[in-house]
Amino acid sequence: MVNDARLRGCAVGAFNVITVEHAEAIVTGAEQAGRPVILQISENAVRFHHGRIAPIAAAARAVAAASSVLVGLHLDHVESDELLADAVATGFGSVMYDASRRSYAHNVAATSAAAALCHRHGLWIESELGEIGGKDGAHAPGARTDPHEAATYVDATNVDALAVAVGSSHAMHTRTARLDHELIARLREAVRVPLVLHGSSGVPDNELSAAVRAGMAKINIGTALNLAFTRSVRASLTANADLVDPRRYLAPARDAMAATVANSLRLLSAPGSSPAAQPTVGMRTSDG
Ligand code: G3H
Ligand code: ZN
């Protein structure tokens, strides 16, 4: 999906799943926009589900299988090698292995081993170089990925896609990030695999479209869905203090997330391109 988007000069939207309602909203939004989409479950979301990956992955997989558009299932920001092994066993099509907090040498060594494992089992692997700002306070917002180092890193690790630091920052509540489009173009030129933008919730519409035009092929969005979801729940509960049935406030919150997904996906297409949105689940196993 991501290689195809790169060739077409557009990008695939990848949205974070925390609850079943997230997965339903993401697929509904993709269907509304008529675009393929990636459901991604992060290591932090697995931790929220008591460290058990199988139930939420099975739910996301079932939602994907019932979709009329192409859906990928991706495990996001994996730092634990045990969880990486679980991804192999749980039917994910791809993972983002995150060794970005380690030194360059450790990042290369750990990511090469992860890539070899993923490729042995038919998984696509993304990794990160250059610390994308904001996550858990561990990354510097001013971090930037060097194009020459990125090219060397991709050759050394054999990853299939690379998350780069170009000005976005995780978990922003305002859309005020300014991206370095000239750097994106230089990275696109230097790096032989698709580029991934993390922390896209804080990036304004025009900046996001320009980032795709400059060469970003996978756009990760999480916080924007949670903002839409929580705003809606808060409004429902404020408007009706007697509300008890969760379906009464979860249904509009799920609709609000779907609208956010549809709007974001419409920004990511190349002018005049027709999306590859066949009803297939982008996972390895044949029973999904
Ligand atoms: O990997 C997930 C994304 O980078 C989400 O970032 O929550 O800031 O949109 P965000
Ligand atoms: Zn991220």
Short mmCIF file of C-alpha atoms and ligand atoms in Angstrom, two decimals:
data_model
loop_
_atom_site.label_atom_id
_atom_site.label_comp_id
_atom_site.label_asym_id
_atom_site.label_seq_id
_atom_site.Cartn_x
_atom_site.Cartn_y
_atom_site.Cartn_z
CA MET A 1 0.00 0.00 0.00
CA VAL A 2 2.73 2.45 0.96
CA ASN A 3 4.94 1.68 -2.04
CA ASP A 4 1.92 2.12 -4.29
CA ALA A 5 1.15 5.49 -2.70
CA ARG A 6 4.77 6.56 -3.14
CA LEU A 7 4.67 5.69 -6.83
CA ARG A 8 1.43 7.65 -7.27
CA GLY A 9 2.79 10.69 -5.44
CA CYS A 10 0.23 10.37 -2.65
CA ALA A 11 0.23 8.95 0.87
CA VAL A 12 -1.59 6.33 2.92
CA GLY A 13 -3.22 7.52 6.15
CA ALA A 14 -2.37 5.40 9.21
CA PHE A 15 -4.54 5.98 12.27
CA ASN A 16 -4.06 4.79 15.84
CA VAL A 17 -6.53 2.30 17.28
CA ILE A 18 -7.10 2.33 21.03
CA THR A 19 -10.64 0.96 21.30
CA VAL A 20 -12.91 -1.00 18.97
CA GLU A 21 -14.74 2.29 18.29
CA HIS A 22 -11.50 3.74 16.91
CA ALA A 23 -11.16 0.84 14.46
CA GLU A 24 -14.80 1.17 13.37
CA ALA A 25 -14.47 4.94 12.94
CA ILE A 26 -11.23 4.69 10.95
CA VAL A 27 -12.67 2.16 8.52
CA THR A 28 -15.93 4.13 8.20
CA GLY A 29 -13.95 7.31 7.48
CA ALA A 30 -11.88 5.49 4.85
CA GLU A 31 -15.03 4.17 3.22
CA GLN A 32 -16.53 7.67 3.19
CA ALA A 33 -13.38 8.99 1.50
CA GLY A 34 -13.02 5.93 -0.76
CA ARG A 35 -9.39 5.52 0.27
CA PRO A 36 -7.22 2.68 1.57
CA VAL A 37 -6.21 3.00 5.20
CA ILE A 38 -3.92 1.51 7.85
CA LEU A 39 -5.15 0.58 11.33
CA GLN A 40 -2.23 0.81 13.70
CA ILE A 41 -2.03 -0.42 17.27
CA SER A 42 0.82 0.99 19.34
CA GLU A 43 2.81 -0.65 22.09
CA ASN A 44 1.23 1.94 24.43
CA ALA A 45 -2.26 0.81 23.35
CA VAL A 46 -1.31 -2.81 24.00
CA ARG A 47 -0.16 -1.75 27.48
CA PHE A 48 -3.59 -0.11 28.00
CA HIS A 49 -5.19 -3.47 27.14
CA HIS A 50 -3.34 -5.06 30.09
CA GLY A 51 -0.41 -6.00 27.88
CA ARG A 52 -2.55 -8.38 25.81
CA ILE A 53 -2.27 -7.79 22.09
CA ALA A 54 -4.57 -10.55 20.81
CA PRO A 55 -8.08 -9.22 21.70
CA ILE A 56 -7.71 -5.71 20.25
CA ALA A 57 -5.79 -7.05 17.23
CA ALA A 58 -8.55 -9.59 16.58
CA ALA A 59 -11.18 -6.85 16.84
CA ALA A 60 -9.31 -4.54 14.45
CA ARG A 61 -8.75 -7.42 12.08
CA ALA A 62 -12.47 -8.29 12.06
CA VAL A 63 -13.45 -4.67 11.42
CA ALA A 64 -10.90 -4.56 8.57
CA ALA A 65 -12.15 -7.79 7.05
CA ALA A 66 -15.71 -6.39 6.82
CA SER A 67 -14.56 -3.22 5.05
CA SER A 68 -15.19 -2.22 1.43
CA VAL A 69 -11.74 -0.57 1.16
CA LEU A 70 -8.18 -1.88 1.42
CA VAL A 71 -7.10 -1.98 5.08
CA GLY A 72 -3.66 -2.76 6.53
CA LEU A 73 -3.01 -3.86 10.11
CA HIS A 74 0.17 -2.40 11.59
CA LEU A 75 1.86 -2.59 15.00
CA ASP A 76 3.20 0.86 15.88
CA HIS A 77 6.17 2.10 17.95
CA VAL A 78 7.35 -1.34 19.08
CA GLU A 79 10.27 -1.10 21.47
CA SER A 80 9.91 -4.50 23.11
CA ASP A 81 11.36 -7.54 21.36
CA GLU A 82 8.73 -9.75 23.04
CA LEU A 83 5.96 -7.67 21.47
CA LEU A 84 7.71 -7.88 18.10
CA ALA A 85 7.60 -11.67 18.38
CA ASP A 86 3.89 -11.42 19.28
CA ALA A 87 3.27 -9.34 16.12
CA VAL A 88 4.73 -12.13 14.05
CA ALA A 89 2.40 -14.61 15.74
CA THR A 90 -0.72 -12.38 15.74
CA GLY A 91 -1.13 -11.79 12.00
CA PHE A 92 0.00 -8.19 11.59
CA GLY A 93 1.10 -7.24 8.07
CA SER A 94 3.69 -4.75 9.25
CA VAL A 95 5.42 -3.20 12.24
CA MET A 96 7.16 0.02 13.16
CA TYR A 97 10.20 -0.97 15.21
CA ASP A 98 11.30 1.99 17.30
CA ALA A 99 14.92 2.00 18.45
CA SER A 100 15.18 5.76 18.01
CA ARG A 101 15.97 6.40 21.68
CA ARG A 102 19.11 4.32 21.41
CA SER A 103 22.45 5.46 20.01
CA TYR A 104 22.89 5.30 16.23
CA ALA A 105 24.98 2.11 16.49
CA HIS A 106 22.45 0.41 18.77
CA ASN A 107 19.56 1.59 16.59
CA VAL A 108 21.23 0.02 13.52
CA ALA A 109 22.06 -3.26 15.30
CA ALA A 110 18.61 -3.70 16.91
CA THR A 111 16.69 -2.62 13.79
CA SER A 112 18.71 -4.89 11.47
CA ALA A 113 17.85 -7.86 13.69
CA ALA A 114 14.18 -6.81 13.78
CA ALA A 115 14.11 -6.40 9.98
CA ALA A 116 15.63 -9.85 9.46
CA LEU A 117 12.99 -11.38 11.78
CA CYS A 118 10.13 -9.50 10.07
CA HIS A 119 11.29 -10.39 6.57
CA ARG A 120 11.71 -14.07 7.54
CA HIS A 121 8.02 -14.04 8.49
CA GLY A 122 6.77 -11.90 5.59
CA LEU A 123 6.22 -8.67 7.53
CA TRP A 124 6.96 -5.16 6.22
CA ILE A 125 9.00 -3.09 8.64
CA GLU A 126 9.27 0.65 9.27
CA SER A 127 11.78 2.17 11.66
CA GLU A 128 12.78 5.62 12.84
CA LEU A 129 15.87 7.76 12.64
CA GLY A 130 16.25 11.24 14.06
CA GLU A 131 13.82 11.33 16.98
CA ILE A 132 10.36 12.62 16.19
CA GLY A 133 9.56 15.28 18.78
CA GLY A 134 7.39 15.16 21.84
CA LYS A 135 6.75 11.50 22.65
CA ASP A 136 6.96 11.01 26.43
CA GLY A 137 9.22 14.04 26.56
CA ALA A 138 12.08 11.88 25.34
CA HIS A 139 12.41 13.45 21.90
CA ALA A 140 13.54 16.95 21.10
CA PRO A 141 10.99 18.94 19.03
CA GLY A 142 13.85 20.46 17.04
CA ALA A 143 15.25 17.08 15.94
CA ARG A 144 15.97 16.63 12.23
CA THR A 145 16.99 13.57 10.19
CA ASP A 146 20.13 13.96 8.10
CA PRO A 147 19.56 12.72 4.49
CA HIS A 148 22.99 11.16 4.09
CA GLU A 149 22.77 9.36 7.44
CA ALA A 150 19.21 8.22 6.57
CA ALA A 151 20.37 6.64 3.29
CA THR A 152 23.24 4.86 5.06
CA TYR A 153 20.88 3.71 7.82
CA VAL A 154 18.33 2.23 5.38
CA ASP A 155 21.07 0.30 3.57
CA ALA A 156 22.52 -0.93 6.89
CA THR A 157 19.20 -2.04 8.39
CA ASN A 158 17.26 -3.15 5.29
CA VAL A 159 14.00 -1.58 6.52
CA ASP A 160 11.09 -1.08 4.11
CA ALA A 161 10.15 2.46 5.18
CA LEU A 162 11.67 5.20 7.30
CA ALA A 163 10.08 7.59 9.81
CA VAL A 164 11.98 10.87 9.72
CA ALA A 165 12.13 13.98 11.90
CA VAL A 166 11.20 17.03 9.82
CA GLY A 167 9.41 19.32 12.28
CA SER A 168 6.35 17.39 13.52
CA SER A 169 5.90 16.43 17.14
CA HIS A 170 3.81 13.71 18.80
CA ALA A 171 0.59 14.42 20.73
CA MET A 172 0.06 18.07 19.78
CA HIS A 173 -3.39 19.49 20.63
CA THR A 174 -3.02 22.43 18.24
CA ARG A 175 -2.28 22.28 14.53
CA THR A 176 0.64 24.65 14.57
CA ALA A 177 3.61 22.50 13.48
CA ARG A 178 5.73 23.86 10.64
CA LEU A 179 7.49 21.25 8.51
CA ASP A 180 10.81 21.53 6.70
CA HIS A 181 9.60 20.78 3.15
CA GLU A 182 13.00 21.32 1.63
CA LEU A 183 14.41 18.65 3.98
CA ILE A 184 11.56 16.27 3.05
CA ALA A 185 12.45 16.67 -0.63
CA ARG A 186 16.13 16.02 0.09
CA LEU A 187 15.25 12.93 2.14
CA ARG A 188 12.94 11.70 -0.65
CA GLU A 189 15.85 12.06 -3.07
CA ALA A 190 18.43 10.37 -0.83
CA VAL A 191 16.41 7.51 0.69
CA ARG A 192 15.33 4.53 -1.44
CA VAL A 193 12.31 3.55 0.70
CA PRO A 194 9.05 5.40 1.45
CA LEU A 195 9.15 8.14 4.10
CA VAL A 196 6.77 8.25 7.08
CA LEU A 197 5.52 11.32 8.94
CA HIS A 198 4.70 10.79 12.63
CA GLY A 199 2.93 13.25 14.90
CA SER A 200 0.71 14.47 12.05
CA SER A 201 -2.17 15.62 14.31
CA GLY A 202 -0.30 18.87 14.91
CA VAL A 203 0.26 19.56 11.21
CA PRO A 204 -2.18 21.97 9.47
CA ASP A 205 -3.98 20.83 6.29
CA ASN A 206 -1.86 22.87 3.86
CA GLU A 207 1.38 21.69 5.50
CA LEU A 208 0.20 18.07 5.32
CA SER A 209 -0.66 18.28 1.61
CA ALA A 210 2.68 19.97 0.92
CA ALA A 211 4.51 17.22 2.87
CA VAL A 212 2.86 14.58 0.67
CA ARG A 213 3.78 16.51 -2.47
CA ALA A 214 7.38 16.71 -1.22
CA GLY A 215 7.57 12.94 -0.70
CA MET A 216 5.87 11.63 2.45
CA ALA A 217 4.12 8.31 1.69
CA LYS A 218 2.63 7.30 5.08
CA ILE A 219 0.99 9.80 7.39
CA ASN A 220 0.46 8.76 11.04
CA ILE A 221 -2.44 10.36 12.91
CA GLY A 222 -3.51 9.55 16.47
CA THR A 223 -4.22 12.50 18.76
CA ALA A 224 -6.61 14.19 16.30
CA LEU A 225 -8.99 11.25 16.69
CA ASN A 226 -8.82 11.41 20.47
CA LEU A 227 -9.50 15.16 20.40
CA ALA A 228 -12.62 14.60 18.27
CA PHE A 229 -13.73 11.63 20.40
CA THR A 230 -13.27 13.32 23.78
CA ARG A 231 -14.75 16.64 22.65
CA SER A 232 -17.89 14.80 21.56
CA VAL A 233 -18.15 12.69 24.75
CA ARG A 234 -17.67 15.80 26.89
CA ALA A 235 -20.38 17.67 24.97
CA SER A 236 -22.83 14.75 25.29
CA LEU A 237 -22.28 14.36 29.02
CA THR A 238 -22.43 18.11 29.62
CA ALA A 239 -25.67 18.40 27.65
CA ASN A 240 -27.31 15.51 29.50
CA ALA A 241 -26.12 14.84 33.03
CA ASP A 242 -28.47 11.81 33.32
CA LEU A 243 -26.87 9.94 30.40
CA VAL A 244 -25.90 6.38 31.41
CA ASP A 245 -25.99 4.15 28.33
CA PRO A 246 -22.49 4.43 26.77
CA ARG A 247 -23.92 3.86 23.31
CA ARG A 248 -25.65 7.24 23.55
CA TYR A 249 -22.35 9.12 23.84
CA LEU A 250 -20.02 6.68 22.06
CA ALA A 251 -22.00 6.69 18.80
CA PRO A 252 -21.61 10.46 18.14
CA ALA A 253 -17.99 10.29 19.34
CA ARG A 254 -17.31 7.49 16.87
CA ASP A 255 -18.96 9.55 14.09
CA ALA A 256 -16.74 12.51 15.01
CA MET A 257 -13.62 10.34 14.63
CA ALA A 258 -14.86 8.98 11.28
CA ALA A 259 -15.33 12.53 9.96
CA THR A 260 -11.78 13.42 11.07
CA VAL A 261 -10.42 10.36 9.25
CA ALA A 262 -12.34 11.11 6.04
CA ASN A 263 -11.17 14.74 6.01
CA SER A 264 -7.55 13.75 6.61
CA LEU A 265 -7.57 11.08 3.90
CA ARG A 266 -8.92 13.51 1.30
CA LEU A 267 -5.83 15.68 1.89
CA LEU A 268 -3.41 12.86 1.15
CA SER A 269 -4.31 12.04 -2.44
CA ALA A 270 -2.39 13.31 -5.45
CA PRO A 271 -4.41 15.62 -7.72
CA GLY A 272 -6.26 13.52 -10.30
CA SER A 273 -5.18 10.18 -8.81
CA SER A 274 -7.65 7.38 -8.28
CA PRO A 275 -7.12 5.55 -5.02
CA ALA A 276 -6.37 1.84 -4.75
CA ALA A 277 -9.27 0.95 -2.48
CA GLN A 278 -10.14 -2.63 -3.30
CA PRO A 279 -11.93 -4.59 -0.58
CA THR A 280 -8.96 -6.56 0.69
CA VAL A 281 -7.39 -6.81 4.10
CA GLY A 282 -3.68 -6.05 3.91
CA MET A 283 -2.57 -8.82 6.23
CA ARG A 284 -0.45 -11.88 5.74
CA THR A 285 -2.82 -14.66 6.58
CA SER A 286 -5.45 -15.87 4.13
CA ASP A 287 -8.30 -16.23 6.60
CA GLY A 288 -8.72 -12.48 7.30
O1 G3H B 1 2.67 6.75 15.46
C1 G3H B 1 1.67 7.48 15.66
C2 G3H B 1 1.66 8.88 15.30
O2 G3H B 1 2.90 9.39 15.17
C3 G3H B 1 0.59 9.71 15.92
O3 G3H B 1 1.00 11.00 16.32
O4 G3H B 1 -0.85 11.38 17.92
O5 G3H B 1 0.65 13.21 17.26
O6 G3H B 1 -0.97 12.31 15.61
P1 G3H B 1 -0.11 12.04 16.80
ZN ZN B 2 4.47 8.04 16.04
#
